[in-house]
Amino acid sequence: MTAEDRPASPPLTERQEARRRRILHASAQLASRGGFDAVQMREVADAAGVALGTLYRYFPSKIHLLVATMQDQLEGLHTTLRKRPPAGDDAAQRVAETLMRAFRALQREPHLADAMVRALTFADRSVSPEVDTVSRQTTKIILDAMGLDHPTPQQLSAVRVIEHTWHSALITWLSGRASIAQVKIDIETVCRLIDLTSPGTDPGPRHD
């Protein structure tokens, strides 16, 4: 069965949601201590106090679990950002500040960050719904920083490029190929696309 064929899941009960929260917490704790390889499904089940079969009903694989863990981490970050919004003078500055705050949060848990990013990288089509959820959450965080509820197609395109750059910056930093200073420069540079795609901005002459 492909991701497209998967039937929509019914809403979780309060008890099921509490169980899911325990599983995600256990996944994050194990990843924080030992990275991707430390997240073993049986150990997650034991730490969460659920049967292994129950764990697999919630998350069909370790990749599904770690991608869901990243979604959970981003939701927590989004809540924090809403309580303490970025203070930049314009949308580009606010988005750059937001993404650097997200980056520093991941920097404090490098093993967890590495595990989640590796899961996103390894994800195949069966994990598409979970990966799409992570992307939508990242988009919400960026649009909130921009102060937009109804972005234009051009603005959404800029947001996607910013997301790609942020994800790539995470990978290059985790692999030791980029410093924090370089990540900051790259993020600030790509965020300038926001100014270029603002309604009323003259894109300059076209050369057809």
PDB file of N, CA and C in Angstrom, residues 5 39 53 58 72 126 134 171 175-176 195-196:
ATOM      1  N   ASP A   5      -2.481   5.626  -0.859  1.00  0.00           N
ATOM      2  CA  ASP A   5      -3.588   4.700  -0.648  1.00  0.00           C
ATOM      3  C   ASP A   5      -3.950   4.527   0.825  1.00  0.00           C
ATOM      4  N   VAL A  39      18.246   4.754  18.614  1.00  0.00           N
ATOM      5  CA  VAL A  39      16.786   4.632  18.589  1.00  0.00           C
ATOM      6  C   VAL A  39      16.431   3.263  18.021  1.00  0.00           C
ATOM      7  N   GLY A  53       4.313  -4.355  19.609  1.00  0.00           N
ATOM      8  CA  GLY A  53       3.282  -4.345  18.576  1.00  0.00           C
ATOM      9  C   GLY A  53       2.485  -3.045  18.580  1.00  0.00           C
ATOM     10  N   TYR A  58       1.451   2.574  15.888  1.00  0.00           N
ATOM     11  CA  TYR A  58       1.560   4.032  15.832  1.00  0.00           C
ATOM     12  C   TYR A  58       2.568   4.478  14.776  1.00  0.00           C
ATOM     13  N   ASP A  72       7.163  16.827  16.170  1.00  0.00           N
ATOM     14  CA  ASP A  72       6.848  17.163  17.549  1.00  0.00           C
ATOM     15  C   ASP A  72       7.780  18.258  18.076  1.00  0.00           C
ATOM     16  N   SER A 126       6.791   5.924   1.406  1.00  0.00           N
ATOM     17  CA  SER A 126       5.868   5.453   2.441  1.00  0.00           C
ATOM     18  C   SER A 126       5.783   6.430   3.615  1.00  0.00           C
ATOM     19  N   VAL A 134       6.036  17.676   8.435  1.00  0.00           N
ATOM     20  CA  VAL A 134       7.198  18.445   8.875  1.00  0.00           C
ATOM     21  C   VAL A 134       7.352  19.697   8.016  1.00  0.00           C
ATOM     22  N   ILE A 171      22.289  19.915   7.428  1.00  0.00           N
ATOM     23  CA  ILE A 171      23.076  18.760   7.002  1.00  0.00           C
ATOM     24  C   ILE A 171      24.561  19.101   6.953  1.00  0.00           C
ATOM     25  N   SER A 175      27.479  17.543   9.460  1.00  0.00           N
ATOM     26  CA  SER A 175      28.588  16.775   8.890  1.00  0.00           C
ATOM     27  C   SER A 175      29.935  17.473   9.074  1.00  0.00           C
ATOM     28  N   GLY A 176      29.920  18.630   9.743  1.00  0.00           N
ATOM     29  CA  GLY A 176      31.169  19.335  10.000  1.00  0.00           C
ATOM     30  C   GLY A 176      31.688  20.128   8.819  1.00  0.00           C
ATOM     31  N   ASP A 195      11.987  39.837   0.502  1.00  0.00           N
ATOM     32  CA  ASP A 195      11.827  41.203  -0.001  1.00  0.00           C
ATOM     33  C   ASP A 195      11.557  41.205  -1.503  1.00  0.00           C
ATOM     34  N   LEU A 196      12.210  40.288  -2.217  1.00  0.00           N
ATOM     35  CA  LEU A 196      12.071  40.255  -3.673  1.00  0.00           C
ATOM     36  C   LEU A 196      10.700  39.777  -4.121  1.00  0.00           C
TER      37      LEU A 196
END
